[in-house]
Structure formats: C-alpha cells, structure tokens
Amino acid sequence: MTRRGRWHMRAVAERTAAILRGHGIAVEVRPWCRTVNVAAKSVETMSSAQRNARIRGNIVVTDPAACHNRTAIVVDDIITTGATMRQCVGALTDQGARVVGALALASVQRDDAA
C-alpha cells in the first residue's frame, strides 16, 4: 500500500515475492491500494471506532483493471485495529481481486480493539 507519497513497505513486499518465486510461485509486486482524504496519521487517532471511521471509504485501488481476476496478498507495516487491512481487502475484492492473505510486520494489542 502507498500512503502520503511513499511506499514504505516496498522492500518487504519485494523480499516476500522473491521468497515465493524461490518456491516456484509466480508473483509480482504491485501497489494497488492507496489512501485518499486522510489527514491524520493513524497513530494520532485514539480509539478503535475513530480509526475505523478515519479509514472507511478512503482506500482506493489504483489500477482496477490490473487487479481484476488476480490473486493478491495485502502487505502493511502494522495492524492496530485491522481497519486498514479490512478496507484494503474490501477495495481489492470489490474490483474483482481474490485476496488470499495478508502480511503485517507487527500488531498492537489495544484495550479498545473490537
């Protein structure tokens, strides 16, 4: 996913793809999801409900035709409430992609997580 002009997970996605290719799985890395209309960084948003409201409807697929009828794995840096990951999966699925997995480097246990 790309956000605010940077693609900070590219190296992780590329390395993951290389490992999968090493096992005979044909994969490509594509930045198909992007956030739009999100002013605050997610770490600045306090509650689970606020985080969900912040991201809802603000993930777009950058190339809908390219992901249609394709298999995808979503890669992100951290899962706090899962809102971003869910929205990415939903946006890709809405465009005809088949999301078979999701990868995050870290997750946060929060008291307010639903």
PDB file of C-alpha atoms in Angstrom:
ATOM      1  CA  MET A   1       0.000   0.000   0.000  1.00  0.00           C
ATOM      2  CA  THR A   2       1.239   3.508  -0.704  1.00  0.00           C
ATOM      3  CA  ARG A   3       0.445   6.423   1.568  1.00  0.00           C
ATOM      4  CA  ARG A   4       1.272  10.096   1.693  1.00  0.00           C
ATOM      5  CA  GLY A   5       3.679   9.893  -1.233  1.00  0.00           C
ATOM      6  CA  ARG A   6       5.830   6.979  -0.068  1.00  0.00           C
ATOM      7  CA  TRP A   7       5.831   3.232  -0.495  1.00  0.00           C
ATOM      8  CA  HIS A   8       7.483   2.256   2.770  1.00  0.00           C
ATOM      9  CA  MET A   9       6.647  -1.459   2.552  1.00  0.00           C
ATOM     10  CA  ARG A  10       8.118  -1.990  -0.898  1.00  0.00           C
ATOM     11  CA  ALA A  11      11.301  -3.743   0.324  1.00  0.00           C
ATOM     12  CA  VAL A  12       9.260  -6.166   2.446  1.00  0.00           C
ATOM     13  CA  ALA A  13       6.885  -6.871  -0.431  1.00  0.00           C
ATOM     14  CA  GLU A  14       9.789  -7.395  -2.855  1.00  0.00           C
ATOM     15  CA  ARG A  15      11.576  -9.770  -0.468  1.00  0.00           C
ATOM     16  CA  THR A  16       8.389 -11.724   0.190  1.00  0.00           C
ATOM     17  CA  ALA A  17       7.841 -12.024  -3.564  1.00  0.00           C
ATOM     18  CA  ALA A  18      11.414 -13.251  -4.053  1.00  0.00           C
ATOM     19  CA  ILE A  19      10.902 -15.963  -1.429  1.00  0.00           C
ATOM     20  CA  LEU A  20       7.641 -17.059  -3.065  1.00  0.00           C
ATOM     21  CA  ARG A  21       9.308 -17.113  -6.502  1.00  0.00           C
ATOM     22  CA  GLY A  22      12.046 -19.274  -4.981  1.00  0.00           C
ATOM     23  CA  HIS A  23       9.318 -21.797  -4.197  1.00  0.00           C
ATOM     24  CA  GLY A  24       8.062 -21.753  -7.776  1.00  0.00           C
ATOM     25  CA  ILE A  25       5.179 -19.341  -7.234  1.00  0.00           C
ATOM     26  CA  ALA A  26       4.891 -16.673  -9.938  1.00  0.00           C
ATOM     27  CA  VAL A  27       4.277 -13.350  -8.180  1.00  0.00           C
ATOM     28  CA  GLU A  28       4.593  -9.646  -8.906  1.00  0.00           C
ATOM     29  CA  VAL A  29       4.628  -6.703  -6.506  1.00  0.00           C
ATOM     30  CA  ARG A  30       2.024  -4.064  -7.309  1.00  0.00           C
ATOM     31  CA  PRO A  31       0.948  -1.034  -5.239  1.00  0.00           C
ATOM     32  CA  TRP A  32      -2.769  -1.478  -5.880  1.00  0.00           C
ATOM     33  CA  CYS A  33      -4.097   0.226  -2.718  1.00  0.00           C
ATOM     34  CA  ARG A  34      -3.722   3.855  -1.756  1.00  0.00           C
ATOM     35  CA  THR A  35      -5.229   6.023   0.957  1.00  0.00           C
ATOM     36  CA  VAL A  36      -7.003   9.227  -0.011  1.00  0.00           C
ATOM     37  CA  ASN A  37      -8.579  12.036   2.014  1.00  0.00           C
ATOM     38  CA  VAL A  38      -6.842  11.014   5.247  1.00  0.00           C
ATOM     39  CA  ALA A  39      -5.364  13.987   7.072  1.00  0.00           C
ATOM     40  CA  ALA A  40      -4.174  12.484  10.369  1.00  0.00           C
ATOM     41  CA  LYS A  41      -1.678   9.683  10.729  1.00  0.00           C
ATOM     42  CA  SER A  42      -3.273   6.541  12.134  1.00  0.00           C
ATOM     43  CA  VAL A  43      -1.099   6.649  15.253  1.00  0.00           C
ATOM     44  CA  GLU A  44      -2.638  10.028  16.082  1.00  0.00           C
ATOM     45  CA  THR A  45      -6.165   8.600  16.189  1.00  0.00           C
ATOM     46  CA  MET A  46      -7.155   7.351  19.615  1.00  0.00           C
ATOM     47  CA  SER A  47      -9.962   4.824  19.697  1.00  0.00           C
ATOM     48  CA  SER A  48     -10.802   1.811  17.591  1.00  0.00           C
ATOM     49  CA  ALA A  49     -14.017   3.499  16.437  1.00  0.00           C
ATOM     50  CA  GLN A  50     -12.085   6.619  15.418  1.00  0.00           C
ATOM     51  CA  ARG A  51      -9.540   4.540  13.498  1.00  0.00           C
ATOM     52  CA  ASN A  52     -12.322   2.695  11.662  1.00  0.00           C
ATOM     53  CA  ALA A  53     -14.124   5.947  10.818  1.00  0.00           C
ATOM     54  CA  ARG A  54     -10.854   7.544   9.682  1.00  0.00           C
ATOM     55  CA  ILE A  55     -10.092   4.923   7.039  1.00  0.00           C
ATOM     56  CA  ARG A  56     -13.612   3.847   5.975  1.00  0.00           C
ATOM     57  CA  GLY A  57     -14.098   4.614   2.284  1.00  0.00           C
ATOM     58  CA  ASN A  58     -10.640   6.152   1.960  1.00  0.00           C
ATOM     59  CA  ILE A  59      -8.779   3.232   0.393  1.00  0.00           C
ATOM     60  CA  VAL A  60      -8.789   3.244  -3.409  1.00  0.00           C
ATOM     61  CA  VAL A  61      -7.488   0.714  -5.899  1.00  0.00           C
ATOM     62  CA  THR A  62      -5.001   2.461  -8.172  1.00  0.00           C
ATOM     63  CA  ASP A  63      -5.432   0.144 -11.171  1.00  0.00           C
ATOM     64  CA  PRO A  64      -8.771  -1.680 -11.017  1.00  0.00           C
ATOM     65  CA  ALA A  65      -8.375  -3.343 -14.424  1.00  0.00           C
ATOM     66  CA  ALA A  66      -4.965  -4.777 -13.495  1.00  0.00           C
ATOM     67  CA  CYS A  67      -6.181  -6.432 -10.298  1.00  0.00           C
ATOM     68  CA  HIS A  68      -9.417  -7.833 -11.744  1.00  0.00           C
ATOM     69  CA  ASN A  69      -9.334 -11.658 -11.698  1.00  0.00           C
ATOM     70  CA  ARG A  70      -5.916 -11.612  -9.998  1.00  0.00           C
ATOM     71  CA  THR A  71      -4.838 -13.192  -6.722  1.00  0.00           C
ATOM     72  CA  ALA A  72      -3.484 -10.765  -4.118  1.00  0.00           C
ATOM     73  CA  ILE A  73      -1.738 -10.698  -0.761  1.00  0.00           C
ATOM     74  CA  VAL A  74      -2.049  -7.433   1.177  1.00  0.00           C
ATOM     75  CA  VAL A  75       1.150  -6.205   2.866  1.00  0.00           C
ATOM     76  CA  ASP A  76       1.202  -3.468   5.530  1.00  0.00           C
ATOM     77  CA  ASP A  77       3.507  -2.389   8.325  1.00  0.00           C
ATOM     78  CA  ILE A  78       1.370  -2.678  11.445  1.00  0.00           C
ATOM     79  CA  ILE A  79      -2.099  -3.821  12.446  1.00  0.00           C
ATOM     80  CA  THR A  80      -3.666  -1.913  15.303  1.00  0.00           C
ATOM     81  CA  THR A  81      -7.390  -2.480  14.838  1.00  0.00           C
ATOM     82  CA  GLY A  82      -7.319  -4.157  11.429  1.00  0.00           C
ATOM     83  CA  ALA A  83      -9.326  -1.338   9.835  1.00  0.00           C
ATOM     84  CA  THR A  84      -6.782  -0.552   7.124  1.00  0.00           C
ATOM     85  CA  MET A  85      -6.244  -4.196   6.257  1.00  0.00           C
ATOM     86  CA  ARG A  86     -10.013  -4.835   6.087  1.00  0.00           C
ATOM     87  CA  GLN A  87     -10.540  -1.794   3.877  1.00  0.00           C
ATOM     88  CA  CYS A  88      -7.720  -2.852   1.523  1.00  0.00           C
ATOM     89  CA  VAL A  89      -9.119  -6.374   1.248  1.00  0.00           C
ATOM     90  CA  GLY A  90     -12.606  -4.972   0.629  1.00  0.00           C
ATOM     91  CA  ALA A  91     -11.434  -2.498  -2.014  1.00  0.00           C
ATOM     92  CA  LEU A  92      -9.482  -5.174  -3.879  1.00  0.00           C
ATOM     93  CA  THR A  93     -12.337  -7.676  -3.647  1.00  0.00           C
ATOM     94  CA  ASP A  94     -14.775  -5.041  -4.939  1.00  0.00           C
ATOM     95  CA  GLN A  95     -12.554  -4.690  -8.025  1.00  0.00           C
ATOM     96  CA  GLY A  96     -12.543  -8.426  -8.670  1.00  0.00           C
ATOM     97  CA  ALA A  97      -9.280  -9.444  -6.987  1.00  0.00           C
ATOM     98  CA  ARG A  98      -9.092 -12.629  -4.921  1.00  0.00           C
ATOM     99  CA  VAL A  99      -7.268 -11.782  -1.692  1.00  0.00           C
ATOM    100  CA  VAL A 100      -5.712 -14.954  -0.275  1.00  0.00           C
ATOM    101  CA  GLY A 101      -3.672 -13.499   2.555  1.00  0.00           C
ATOM    102  CA  ALA A 102      -2.423 -10.520   4.478  1.00  0.00           C
ATOM    103  CA  LEU A 103       1.004  -9.823   5.927  1.00  0.00           C
ATOM    104  CA  ALA A 104       1.947  -7.272   8.582  1.00  0.00           C
ATOM    105  CA  LEU A 105       5.297  -6.776  10.280  1.00  0.00           C
ATOM    106  CA  ALA A 106       3.723  -6.119  13.665  1.00  0.00           C
ATOM    107  CA  SER A 107       0.454  -5.935  15.527  1.00  0.00           C
ATOM    108  CA  VAL A 108      -0.567  -3.920  18.537  1.00  0.00           C
ATOM    109  CA  GLN A 109      -2.742  -5.213  21.344  1.00  0.00           C
ATOM    110  CA  ARG A 110      -5.087  -2.403  22.326  1.00  0.00           C
ATOM    111  CA  ASP A 111      -7.593  -2.322  25.157  1.00  0.00           C
ATOM    112  CA  ASP A 112     -10.209  -0.670  22.913  1.00  0.00           C
ATOM    113  CA  ALA A 113      -9.776  -3.015  19.930  1.00  0.00           C
ATOM    114  CA  ALA A 114     -13.029  -4.595  18.840  1.00  0.00           C
TER     115      ALA A 114
END
